[in-house]
Short mmCIF file of C-alpha atoms in Angstrom, two decimals:
data_model
loop_
_atom_site.label_atom_id
_atom_site.label_comp_id
_atom_site.label_asym_id
_atom_site.label_seq_id
_atom_site.Cartn_x
_atom_site.Cartn_y
_atom_site.Cartn_z
CA UNK A 1 -23.83 -16.81 23.09
CA UNK A 2 -26.16 -18.66 21.08
CA UNK A 3 -28.13 -16.79 18.19
CA UNK A 4 -32.00 -17.20 18.87
CA UNK A 5 -33.26 -18.68 15.38
CA UNK A 6 -36.14 -17.56 13.46
CA UNK A 7 -36.96 -21.09 12.45
CA UNK A 8 -37.17 -24.36 14.53
CA UNK A 9 -34.61 -27.52 14.15
CA UNK A 10 -35.92 -29.62 11.47
CA UNK A 11 -38.16 -26.85 9.61
CA UNK A 12 -38.10 -27.59 5.88
CA UNK A 13 -37.64 -24.51 3.52
CA UNK A 14 -39.51 -24.22 0.21
CA UNK A 15 -36.27 -25.75 -1.58
CA UNK A 16 -36.27 -28.76 0.69
CA UNK A 17 -33.16 -27.64 2.97
CA UNK A 18 -33.86 -28.75 6.72
CA UNK A 19 -32.94 -26.20 9.19
CA UNK A 20 -30.02 -26.98 12.03
CA UNK A 21 -28.92 -23.88 13.93
CA UNK A 22 -28.77 -20.22 13.16
CA UNK A 23 -25.17 -19.18 12.76
CA UNK A 24 -25.22 -15.55 12.08
CA UNK A 25 -27.80 -12.69 12.22
CA UNK A 26 -28.79 -9.18 12.13
CA UNK A 27 -32.11 -7.32 12.63
CA UNK A 28 -33.87 -8.40 9.26
CA UNK A 29 -31.71 -11.35 8.11
CA UNK A 30 -30.25 -14.64 9.45
CA UNK A 31 -27.70 -17.29 8.15
CA UNK A 32 -28.53 -20.94 9.02
CA UNK A 33 -26.94 -24.13 8.97
CA UNK A 34 -28.86 -26.72 6.99
CA UNK A 35 -28.47 -30.65 6.91
CA UNK A 36 -25.61 -32.07 5.12
CA UNK A 37 -23.51 -29.04 6.14
CA UNK A 38 -25.53 -26.55 3.78
CA UNK A 39 -26.19 -23.05 4.56
CA UNK A 40 -29.52 -20.96 4.03
CA UNK A 41 -29.81 -17.23 3.84
CA UNK A 42 -33.14 -15.86 5.49
CA UNK A 43 -34.36 -12.56 5.20
CA UNK A 44 -37.31 -10.26 6.16
CA UNK A 45 -39.47 -8.87 3.00
CA UNK A 46 -38.53 -5.39 3.30
CA UNK A 47 -34.47 -6.18 2.99
CA UNK A 48 -35.19 -8.58 0.26
CA UNK A 49 -37.17 -6.28 -1.64
CA UNK A 50 -34.59 -3.56 -1.22
CA UNK A 51 -32.08 -5.92 -2.90
CA UNK A 52 -34.32 -6.82 -5.61
CA UNK A 53 -35.36 -3.12 -6.44
CA UNK A 54 -31.62 -2.30 -6.71
CA UNK A 55 -30.90 -4.83 -9.09
CA UNK A 56 -28.73 -6.87 -6.80
CA UNK A 57 -30.68 -9.99 -6.88
CA UNK A 58 -33.46 -11.80 -9.03
CA UNK A 59 -36.38 -13.43 -7.44
CA UNK A 60 -35.54 -16.78 -9.44
CA UNK A 61 -32.95 -18.30 -6.84
CA UNK A 62 -34.93 -17.08 -3.85
CA UNK A 63 -38.13 -18.58 -2.09
CA UNK A 64 -40.75 -17.25 -0.41
CA UNK A 65 -43.05 -18.30 2.78
CA UNK A 66 -44.76 -17.29 5.92
CA UNK A 67 -43.74 -18.02 9.42
CA UNK A 68 -45.51 -16.70 12.02
CA UNK A 69 -46.16 -12.90 11.35
CA UNK A 70 -43.15 -12.87 9.04
CA UNK A 71 -43.18 -12.73 5.47
CA UNK A 72 -39.54 -14.33 4.61
CA UNK A 73 -37.29 -14.82 1.77
CA UNK A 74 -34.93 -17.60 1.56
CA UNK A 75 -31.80 -19.09 -0.83
CA UNK A 76 -29.88 -22.28 0.09
CA UNK A 77 -26.38 -23.11 -0.69
CA UNK A 78 -24.68 -26.50 -0.50
CA UNK A 79 -21.48 -27.14 1.61
CA UNK A 80 -18.99 -26.01 -1.10
CA UNK A 81 -20.60 -22.73 -1.94
CA UNK A 82 -19.50 -19.91 0.70
CA UNK A 83 -22.58 -17.98 2.42
CA UNK A 84 -21.51 -15.83 5.19
CA UNK A 85 -21.11 -12.01 6.23
CA UNK A 86 -18.00 -10.38 5.05
CA UNK A 87 -16.77 -9.48 8.55
CA UNK A 88 -16.86 -13.52 9.61
CA UNK A 89 -15.23 -14.82 6.47
CA UNK A 90 -12.13 -16.87 6.60
CA UNK A 91 -8.95 -16.49 4.34
CA UNK A 92 -9.63 -18.59 0.88
CA UNK A 93 -8.09 -21.79 0.30
CA UNK A 94 -7.34 -21.74 -3.22
CA UNK A 95 -7.31 -19.08 -5.93
CA UNK A 96 -10.64 -19.97 -7.23
CA UNK A 97 -12.11 -19.24 -3.92
CA UNK A 98 -10.25 -16.04 -3.89
CA UNK A 99 -11.34 -15.02 -7.46
CA UNK A 100 -15.07 -15.97 -6.66
CA UNK A 101 -15.09 -13.18 -3.90
CA UNK A 102 -13.37 -10.83 -6.09
CA UNK A 103 -15.72 -11.22 -9.08
CA UNK A 104 -18.63 -10.99 -6.43
CA UNK A 105 -17.45 -7.82 -5.41
CA UNK A 106 -17.12 -6.15 -8.57
CA UNK A 107 -20.05 -7.57 -10.04
CA UNK A 108 -21.84 -5.90 -6.63
CA UNK A 109 -19.97 -2.54 -7.32
CA UNK A 110 -21.19 -2.48 -11.11
CA UNK A 111 -25.05 -2.21 -9.63
CA UNK A 112 -24.46 -0.54 -6.43
CA UNK A 113 -21.79 1.75 -6.07
CA UNK A 114 -22.63 3.77 -2.92
CA UNK A 115 -23.91 0.94 -0.09
CA UNK A 116 -21.22 0.09 2.50
CA UNK A 117 -19.99 -3.49 1.99
CA UNK A 118 -17.86 -4.30 5.09
CA UNK A 119 -21.47 -5.56 6.74
CA UNK A 120 -22.42 -7.16 3.55
CA UNK A 121 -23.83 -10.89 3.22
CA UNK A 122 -21.35 -12.85 0.71
CA UNK A 123 -23.40 -15.47 -1.16
CA UNK A 124 -21.26 -17.00 -3.42
CA UNK A 125 -24.37 -18.93 -5.48
CA UNK A 126 -25.30 -15.73 -7.27
CA UNK A 127 -22.12 -13.99 -6.76
CA UNK A 128 -23.18 -11.21 -4.89
CA UNK A 129 -22.37 -9.37 -1.66
CA UNK A 130 -25.48 -8.18 -0.14
CA UNK A 131 -25.62 -5.17 1.86
CA UNK A 132 -27.33 -4.92 5.14
CA UNK A 133 -27.50 -1.17 5.15
CA UNK A 134 -26.06 -0.64 8.34
CA UNK A 135 -25.43 2.96 9.59
CA UNK A 136 -21.76 2.10 10.29
CA UNK A 137 -19.55 4.42 8.19
CA UNK A 138 -18.32 2.94 5.00
CA UNK A 139 -14.86 1.19 4.54
CA UNK A 140 -13.06 1.33 1.19
CA UNK A 141 -13.81 -1.65 -1.40
CA UNK A 142 -9.76 -2.57 -1.31
CA UNK A 143 -9.72 -2.98 2.39
CA UNK A 144 -12.86 -4.79 2.31
CA UNK A 145 -11.19 -7.27 -0.19
CA UNK A 146 -7.72 -7.10 1.96
CA UNK A 147 -9.70 -8.18 4.82
CA UNK A 148 -11.97 -10.88 3.18
CA UNK A 149 -8.24 -12.35 1.35
CA UNK A 150 -6.07 -12.27 4.55
CA UNK A 151 -9.02 -13.63 6.88
CA UNK A 152 -9.46 -10.47 8.80
CA UNK A 153 -6.41 -8.48 8.52
CA UNK A 154 -6.83 -4.59 7.42
CA UNK A 155 -4.96 -4.54 4.56
CA UNK A 156 -5.85 -2.54 1.61
CA UNK A 157 -5.68 -4.55 -1.58
CA UNK A 158 -3.89 -1.65 -3.15
CA UNK A 159 -0.90 -2.04 -0.89
CA UNK A 160 0.07 -4.99 -2.95
CA UNK A 161 3.07 -5.58 -0.98
CA UNK A 162 1.79 -5.86 2.41
CA UNK A 163 -1.10 -7.97 1.01
CA UNK A 164 1.79 -10.46 -0.67
CA UNK A 165 3.30 -10.81 2.42
CA UNK A 166 0.49 -11.94 4.17
CA UNK A 167 -0.79 -14.16 1.35
CA UNK A 168 2.53 -15.75 0.50
CA UNK A 169 1.04 -18.98 -0.24
CA UNK A 170 -0.87 -17.97 -3.41
CA UNK A 171 2.29 -16.56 -5.09
CA UNK A 172 2.50 -13.04 -6.44
CA UNK A 173 1.16 -13.32 -10.17
CA UNK A 174 -1.85 -15.18 -9.19
CA UNK A 175 -2.76 -12.68 -6.37
CA UNK A 176 -2.14 -9.91 -8.89
CA UNK A 177 -4.83 -11.74 -10.76
CA UNK A 178 -7.05 -11.82 -7.90
CA UNK A 179 -7.01 -7.92 -7.32
CA UNK A 180 -7.35 -7.22 -10.82
CA UNK A 181 -10.50 -8.96 -11.23
CA UNK A 182 -12.04 -7.10 -8.42
CA UNK A 183 -11.46 -4.03 -10.34
CA UNK A 184 -8.44 -2.46 -8.99
CA UNK A 185 -5.12 -1.78 -10.66
CA UNK A 186 -1.78 -2.96 -9.30
CA UNK A 187 1.24 -1.34 -10.11
CA UNK A 188 3.86 -3.95 -9.34
CA UNK A 189 6.74 -5.21 -11.07
CA UNK A 190 6.58 -9.01 -11.77
CA UNK A 191 10.62 -10.06 -11.47
CA UNK A 192 11.90 -12.78 -13.62
CA UNK A 193 13.26 -15.85 -11.90
CA UNK A 194 16.60 -15.04 -10.44
CA UNK A 195 19.56 -16.62 -11.76
CA UNK A 196 22.28 -16.88 -9.37
CA UNK A 197 24.99 -16.73 -11.68
CA UNK A 198 28.11 -14.41 -10.52
CA UNK A 199 27.51 -11.13 -12.06
CA UNK A 200 30.10 -10.01 -14.84
CA UNK A 201 32.76 -7.62 -14.06
CA UNK A 202 31.75 -3.74 -14.31
CA UNK A 203 33.94 -1.15 -15.49
CA UNK A 204 34.72 1.16 -12.78
CA UNK A 205 33.19 4.52 -12.38
CA UNK A 206 32.89 7.34 -10.23
CA UNK A 207 29.49 7.63 -8.27
CA UNK A 208 26.53 9.59 -9.93
CA UNK A 209 26.22 12.78 -7.80
CA UNK A 210 23.59 14.46 -9.99
CA UNK A 211 20.14 15.18 -9.63
CA UNK A 212 17.84 12.72 -11.41
CA UNK A 213 17.81 13.77 -14.99
CA UNK A 214 14.77 15.24 -16.94
CA UNK A 215 12.88 13.31 -19.51
CA UNK A 216 10.19 10.59 -19.67
CA UNK A 217 11.09 6.82 -19.96
CA UNK A 218 10.86 5.29 -23.37
CA UNK A 219 7.70 3.26 -24.75
CA UNK A 220 8.74 0.11 -23.47
CA UNK A 221 8.07 1.17 -19.83
CA UNK A 222 4.19 0.67 -20.76
CA UNK A 223 4.37 -2.80 -18.78
CA UNK A 224 4.89 -1.07 -15.43
CA UNK A 225 5.52 2.89 -15.06
CA UNK A 226 6.22 4.25 -11.49
CA UNK A 227 4.36 7.50 -10.99
CA UNK A 228 5.42 9.74 -7.88
CA UNK A 229 3.15 12.74 -7.27
CA UNK A 230 5.27 15.67 -6.80
CA UNK A 231 8.47 14.10 -8.08
CA UNK A 232 8.57 13.81 -11.61
CA UNK A 233 12.39 13.76 -11.79
CA UNK A 234 12.54 11.31 -8.90
CA UNK A 235 10.11 9.16 -10.42
CA UNK A 236 11.92 9.34 -14.00
CA UNK A 237 15.39 8.48 -12.31
CA UNK A 238 13.67 5.36 -10.27
CA UNK A 239 11.96 4.03 -13.74
CA UNK A 240 15.22 4.20 -15.63
CA UNK A 241 17.74 2.89 -12.91
CA UNK A 242 15.58 0.43 -11.13
CA UNK A 243 12.30 -0.48 -12.88
CA UNK A 244 13.51 -0.99 -16.45
CA UNK A 245 16.39 -3.13 -15.24
CA UNK A 246 13.76 -5.29 -13.34
CA UNK A 247 11.39 -5.37 -16.19
CA UNK A 248 14.10 -6.32 -18.96
CA UNK A 249 16.51 -8.47 -16.88
CA UNK A 250 17.63 -10.40 -19.98
CA UNK A 251 18.46 -7.50 -21.93
CA UNK A 252 20.60 -6.01 -19.24
CA UNK A 253 22.18 -9.42 -18.16
CA UNK A 254 23.32 -9.84 -21.48
CA UNK A 255 25.46 -6.41 -21.16
CA UNK A 256 26.93 -7.23 -17.84
CA UNK A 257 24.10 -5.47 -15.57
CA UNK A 258 22.45 -8.13 -13.23
CA UNK A 259 20.57 -5.82 -10.79
CA UNK A 260 20.05 -2.05 -10.03
CA UNK A 261 22.80 -0.45 -7.92
CA UNK A 262 22.47 0.83 -4.53
CA UNK A 263 21.10 4.19 -4.02
CA UNK A 264 21.39 7.22 -1.69
CA UNK A 265 18.43 9.97 -1.28
CA UNK A 266 19.60 12.88 0.75
CA UNK A 267 18.33 16.37 1.32
CA UNK A 268 16.59 18.25 3.90
CA UNK A 269 13.85 16.88 6.19
CA UNK A 270 10.43 16.80 4.98
CA UNK A 271 10.99 16.71 1.36
CA UNK A 272 9.63 13.39 0.46
CA UNK A 273 12.39 10.95 0.54
CA UNK A 274 10.73 8.36 3.17
CA UNK A 275 7.51 8.72 0.95
CA UNK A 276 9.41 8.04 -2.23
CA UNK A 277 10.83 4.99 -1.13
CA UNK A 278 7.55 3.49 0.56
CA UNK A 279 5.93 4.10 -2.90
CA UNK A 280 8.76 2.42 -4.73
CA UNK A 281 8.40 -0.66 -2.13
CA UNK A 282 4.73 -0.74 -2.95
CA UNK A 283 5.34 -0.77 -6.79
CA UNK A 284 7.79 -3.41 -6.78
CA UNK A 285 5.88 -5.60 -4.52
CA UNK A 286 8.80 -7.06 -3.02
CA UNK A 287 9.39 -8.05 0.65
CA UNK A 288 11.24 -4.92 2.67
CA UNK A 289 13.88 -4.70 5.49
CA UNK A 290 14.75 -1.65 7.46
CA UNK A 291 18.27 -0.83 9.43
CA UNK A 292 17.36 2.28 11.46
CA UNK A 293 18.76 2.97 14.68
CA UNK A 294 15.77 2.40 17.01
CA UNK A 295 15.60 -1.36 15.67
CA UNK A 296 19.42 -2.25 15.50
CA UNK A 297 21.33 -0.07 17.85
CA UNK A 298 22.64 -1.48 21.00
CA UNK A 299 24.81 -0.50 23.94
CA UNK A 300 26.70 -3.54 24.06
CA UNK A 301 30.05 -4.13 21.87
CA UNK A 302 29.38 -6.01 18.64
CA UNK A 303 25.84 -6.41 19.10
CA UNK A 304 24.89 -3.46 16.56
CA UNK A 305 27.03 -5.20 13.97
CA UNK A 306 25.42 -8.38 14.51
CA UNK A 307 21.91 -7.01 14.34
CA UNK A 308 22.97 -5.34 11.00
CA UNK A 309 24.25 -8.55 9.97
CA UNK A 310 21.10 -10.36 10.69
CA UNK A 311 19.02 -8.06 8.46
CA UNK A 312 21.01 -8.49 5.57
CA UNK A 313 21.09 -12.10 5.81
CA UNK A 314 17.08 -11.83 5.93
CA UNK A 315 17.11 -9.63 3.04
CA UNK A 316 19.08 -12.09 0.89
CA UNK A 317 17.20 -14.84 2.00
CA UNK A 318 13.93 -13.35 0.44
CA UNK A 319 15.58 -11.77 -2.28
CA UNK A 320 14.35 -10.02 -4.56
CA UNK A 321 13.85 -7.85 -1.89
CA UNK A 322 14.45 -3.94 -0.67
CA UNK A 323 16.67 -2.95 1.94
CA UNK A 324 16.06 0.61 3.36
CA UNK A 325 18.72 2.03 5.59
CA UNK A 326 17.21 5.29 7.34
CA UNK A 327 19.21 8.07 8.77
CA UNK A 328 22.23 6.10 7.67
CA UNK A 329 24.57 8.74 9.18
CA UNK A 330 23.63 7.00 12.75
CA UNK A 331 25.67 4.16 11.31
CA UNK A 332 28.23 5.26 8.43
CA UNK A 333 29.48 8.53 9.80
CA UNK A 334 33.31 9.22 8.77
CA UNK A 335 35.75 7.12 10.87
CA UNK A 336 38.02 9.96 10.61
CA UNK A 337 35.39 11.72 13.09
CA UNK A 338 36.71 9.60 15.90
CA UNK A 339 33.38 8.31 17.06
CA UNK A 340 35.10 5.11 18.56
CA UNK A 341 36.28 1.61 17.89
CA UNK A 342 32.77 0.14 17.62
CA UNK A 343 31.69 2.54 14.85
CA UNK A 344 34.38 1.61 12.77
CA UNK A 345 33.18 -1.75 13.07
CA UNK A 346 29.77 -1.02 11.93
CA UNK A 347 31.14 1.10 9.16
CA UNK A 348 33.31 -2.01 8.18
CA UNK A 349 30.34 -4.44 8.27
CA UNK A 350 28.44 -2.25 6.10
CA UNK A 351 31.29 -2.12 3.65
CA UNK A 352 31.19 -5.77 3.51
CA UNK A 353 27.64 -6.59 3.29
CA UNK A 354 26.35 -3.94 0.69
CA UNK A 355 28.11 -5.25 -2.60
CA UNK A 356 27.41 -9.05 -1.46
CA UNK A 357 23.71 -7.88 -0.82
CA UNK A 358 23.62 -6.33 -4.36
CA UNK A 359 24.83 -9.56 -6.08
CA UNK A 360 22.33 -11.36 -4.27
CA UNK A 361 19.40 -9.16 -5.42
CA UNK A 362 18.69 -7.01 -2.63
CA UNK A 363 17.98 -3.14 -3.83
CA UNK A 364 19.63 -1.15 -0.99
CA UNK A 365 18.15 2.14 -0.71
CA UNK A 366 19.51 4.63 2.00
CA UNK A 367 18.42 7.94 3.23
CA UNK A 368 20.34 10.80 5.17
CA UNK A 369 19.83 14.40 6.12
CA UNK A 370 23.46 14.98 6.50
CA UNK A 371 25.40 13.38 3.38
CA UNK A 372 28.44 15.19 4.31
CA UNK A 373 28.87 13.35 7.45
CA UNK A 374 29.00 9.66 5.54
CA UNK A 375 32.18 7.76 5.27
CA UNK A 376 33.79 8.60 1.83
CA UNK A 377 34.25 4.67 1.40
CA UNK A 378 30.60 4.29 1.74
CA UNK A 379 29.84 6.54 -1.07
CA UNK A 380 32.67 5.17 -3.55
CA UNK A 381 31.62 3.14 -6.81
CA UNK A 382 30.87 -0.22 -6.21
CA UNK A 383 28.83 0.49 -3.08
CA UNK A 384 26.40 3.17 -3.77
CA UNK A 385 26.57 4.13 -7.17
CA UNK A 386 24.17 7.04 -7.10
CA UNK A 387 23.98 9.64 -4.73
CA UNK A 388 20.55 11.74 -5.59
CA UNK A 389 19.54 14.81 -3.91
CA UNK A 390 16.14 15.53 -3.15
CA UNK A 391 15.49 19.28 -2.48
CA UNK A 392 12.61 21.48 -1.82
CA UNK A 393 10.04 21.25 -4.26
CA UNK A 394 9.45 23.61 -7.27
CA UNK A 395 6.38 25.29 -8.08
CA UNK A 396 5.65 22.74 -10.78
CA UNK A 397 6.01 19.62 -8.31
CA UNK A 398 3.91 21.45 -5.78
CA UNK A 399 1.02 21.67 -8.21
CA UNK A 400 1.48 17.98 -9.30
CA UNK A 401 1.16 16.93 -5.97
CA UNK A 402 -1.81 19.26 -5.12
CA UNK A 403 -3.79 17.93 -8.13
CA UNK A 404 -3.36 14.60 -6.95
CA UNK A 405 -4.30 15.10 -3.34
CA UNK A 406 -7.61 17.30 -4.36
CA UNK A 407 -8.52 15.05 -6.93
CA UNK A 408 -9.65 12.53 -4.52
CA UNK A 409 -11.73 15.14 -2.55
CA UNK A 410 -15.12 16.64 -3.15
CA UNK A 411 -14.66 20.33 -3.85
CA UNK A 412 -16.23 23.19 -5.16
CA UNK A 413 -15.76 24.73 -8.48
CA UNK A 414 -13.80 27.68 -7.48
CA UNK A 415 -10.79 25.51 -6.09
CA UNK A 416 -7.54 26.47 -7.80
CA UNK A 417 -4.72 24.89 -6.88
CA UNK A 418 -2.20 27.16 -8.48
CA UNK A 419 -2.23 30.24 -6.18
CA UNK A 420 -1.50 27.52 -3.61
CA UNK A 421 1.29 26.04 -5.35
CA UNK A 422 3.14 29.18 -5.90
CA UNK A 423 2.85 29.98 -2.29
CA UNK A 424 4.23 26.59 -0.93
CA UNK A 425 7.23 26.29 -3.41
CA UNK A 426 10.44 25.73 -1.83
CA UNK A 427 8.71 24.30 1.17
CA UNK A 428 8.63 20.83 2.47
CA UNK A 429 6.14 18.49 0.42
CA UNK A 430 4.87 17.49 3.98
CA UNK A 431 3.50 21.30 4.29
CA UNK A 432 1.54 20.85 0.89
CA UNK A 433 -0.15 17.75 2.37
CA UNK A 434 -0.85 19.53 5.60
CA UNK A 435 -2.49 22.46 4.10
CA UNK A 436 -4.94 20.38 1.70
CA UNK A 437 -5.78 18.33 5.24
CA UNK A 438 -6.36 21.65 7.42
CA UNK A 439 -8.33 23.03 4.56
CA UNK A 440 -10.41 20.11 4.48
CA UNK A 441 -10.76 19.96 8.38
CA UNK A 442 -11.85 23.91 8.23
CA UNK A 443 -14.66 23.38 5.48
CA UNK A 444 -16.14 20.15 7.74
CA UNK A 445 -15.99 22.50 10.76
CA UNK A 446 -17.69 25.20 9.01
CA UNK A 447 -20.38 22.64 8.17
CA UNK A 448 -19.42 22.50 4.30
CA UNK A 449 -19.69 19.17 2.37
CA UNK A 450 -17.20 20.27 -0.06
CA UNK A 451 -13.90 22.02 -0.03
CA UNK A 452 -13.61 25.15 -1.06
CA UNK A 453 -11.01 27.86 -1.96
CA UNK A 454 -11.66 29.71 0.92
CA UNK A 455 -10.91 26.72 3.28
CA UNK A 456 -7.47 26.22 1.65
CA UNK A 457 -6.44 29.73 1.64
CA UNK A 458 -7.33 30.38 5.45
CA UNK A 459 -5.39 26.71 5.83
CA UNK A 460 -2.31 28.06 4.05
CA UNK A 461 -2.47 31.73 5.98
CA UNK A 462 -2.42 29.74 9.37
CA UNK A 463 0.38 27.43 8.22
CA UNK A 464 3.30 29.77 7.94
CA UNK A 465 6.62 28.20 6.86
CA UNK A 466 8.87 27.79 9.88
CA UNK A 467 12.91 28.35 9.93
CA UNK A 468 14.92 25.64 9.07
CA UNK A 469 18.41 25.28 10.65
CA UNK A 470 20.78 27.54 8.99
CA UNK A 471 18.28 29.53 7.26
CA UNK A 472 18.24 33.30 7.18
CA UNK A 473 15.04 34.78 6.87
CA UNK A 474 12.01 32.53 5.46
CA UNK A 475 10.61 30.27 8.23
CA UNK A 476 9.95 26.80 6.88
CA UNK A 477 8.27 23.64 8.48
CA UNK A 478 8.78 20.04 7.41
CA UNK A 479 7.75 16.62 9.18
CA UNK A 480 9.65 13.23 8.62
#
């Protein structure tokens, strides 16, 4: 349906631009197409005055005029400058266009930190996103940036891996420049160009079946330090055995280590294995691929093995990448358990492909709740060198996660995380997140604008631990 333009075709604006048709509009603004493929923003005086009073605009670039009973403000731009609603923008074609929007977003937020920008008007000429002050709820700025860069996808700029996959034409380093220009941090490891030489032979050693050692990475990790709320030991393991190797490829390669070894994470459900892997993938910024029963299992003979092989091939074609094997006991159970010839074939496919994928710069991370069921041949050296137990969180780990979860919420001064951490110690980390969310819900239901200690304690009281399989006395609750 055509938009009813405020100004007639051929109307000359004070700056000389001639109006053609209306392209976009709201209750108190319109964007018009002008002769020569330019555009003009025309706004009611009350809206323009609000922009002026807030410091978002200056009078200089704008002209004012009367049309009928309306007193209007206008600004025109040429065909090479962008002028459109944020919600109707197309994906930028060049890094310069992407940077221009990122800088406009940052400049706008430096003046107005509160107004929603998902309905704003992007005026490249003055490097501003001008709010329309609609009554819609605010969308986070990282999502606004991701929406603009992708041309309409609801992708957060903080989820760098997803953004990078959507904007593969730009390149990781250039995209990182854009996201940082908007004021967002990018915890993403930039891998060196892969060298396809065959890796040097490694001395055989037994798999590491210990829990991650305590301690912090050394000072040279400042270029990119991976953090994991509630799991400092697991974060330290990833920093030492994955991140440092990726960041210092030449140093490790000189000593015969080309790429991080495959990893198994095992432990009870709900202890944060999946969360940890997702955060690692986001940090690396590499394409990720997944093998799970729902995506590759087939009732037909040989079909499952073929699908597994296809996933490995895709991961190697997109290297460096991450291949996640979820619920590995579904594919890699001990062949001595007599589960049929087809299962033997599937295990054999993994035995063949895991070393090959690691040589081709695919980081393999597998997860299981039943490590005792896994075929011993899979857990041997040269396949999964690290077998890491992720158990229920200690009080210190729970406190770390609580501090991170509560930091982003409006809360009263009486909120104290330590009593909650004491009660939640030994329970799944998913319980911790649930208690905070439930406390926030109870506070909102009571008409409170801030989270208080009473709401958190009530949430804890109504969220008892459930008994685990094999448990004796304490009930526990967990989610995967």
